[in-house]
């Protein structure tokens, strides 16, 4: 009785260990090489062919990721809903405040091609 129980436990542990997903990391050295290649214009960049910021939701996600870190999540969320415009190859976003509120709002411009922040300010 003990042997079948032991085998069952051993088999369960082995199957569980074997089925766990394994991940391969590329490492910092590879990351440095990739960055160097990108900076030197080597290889093909998807963003040269297809804009990476294709919709309003992505533009908002990028803007909020940056703005939350700089100005604080609460400060930026108060400015919802945002004004969002796609102009030429850029997304331009402004915060909004209720009419009876004093203060200024954020202004941010994002390059639709590669997601770079090309302009950012927040009034006082």
Steps between C-alpha positions, in 0.01 A plus 500: 500500500784739580679438169201590275436812711866597474497443123182705464653789697826478307317490167283799600804706598685402181205586274446833680870588469511399134185693405607830654565760235864576444625838389816589321651840570711683247699692758642849538782442251247420228292803607806724458571356154137547396507862617827566317360347180184712528701816560715424195196435282576130456218254452143579413277689735130429488432861597658612172226315313197501728414767759515352849239741642204428276207589721374735767516236774870435442575873496318542832684202652838646402407848620372373835807282558719809466272755665418286806872469581569871458189670640333224703213273405238691700594833340468361146186293557324820614553626145294223338345479249789610286492683172672269249581595142687318226671768294720388213737242652448604863259458786433817698332469839380764745356460845164659578372665817145598594415860404491620860846359575811715502826362372661371187511162336762274348585520132685213334588411142596146400659392173264235358779333305716399796323613818755770591384788717575806284338761724392512864391778732266566789379846587509637853 
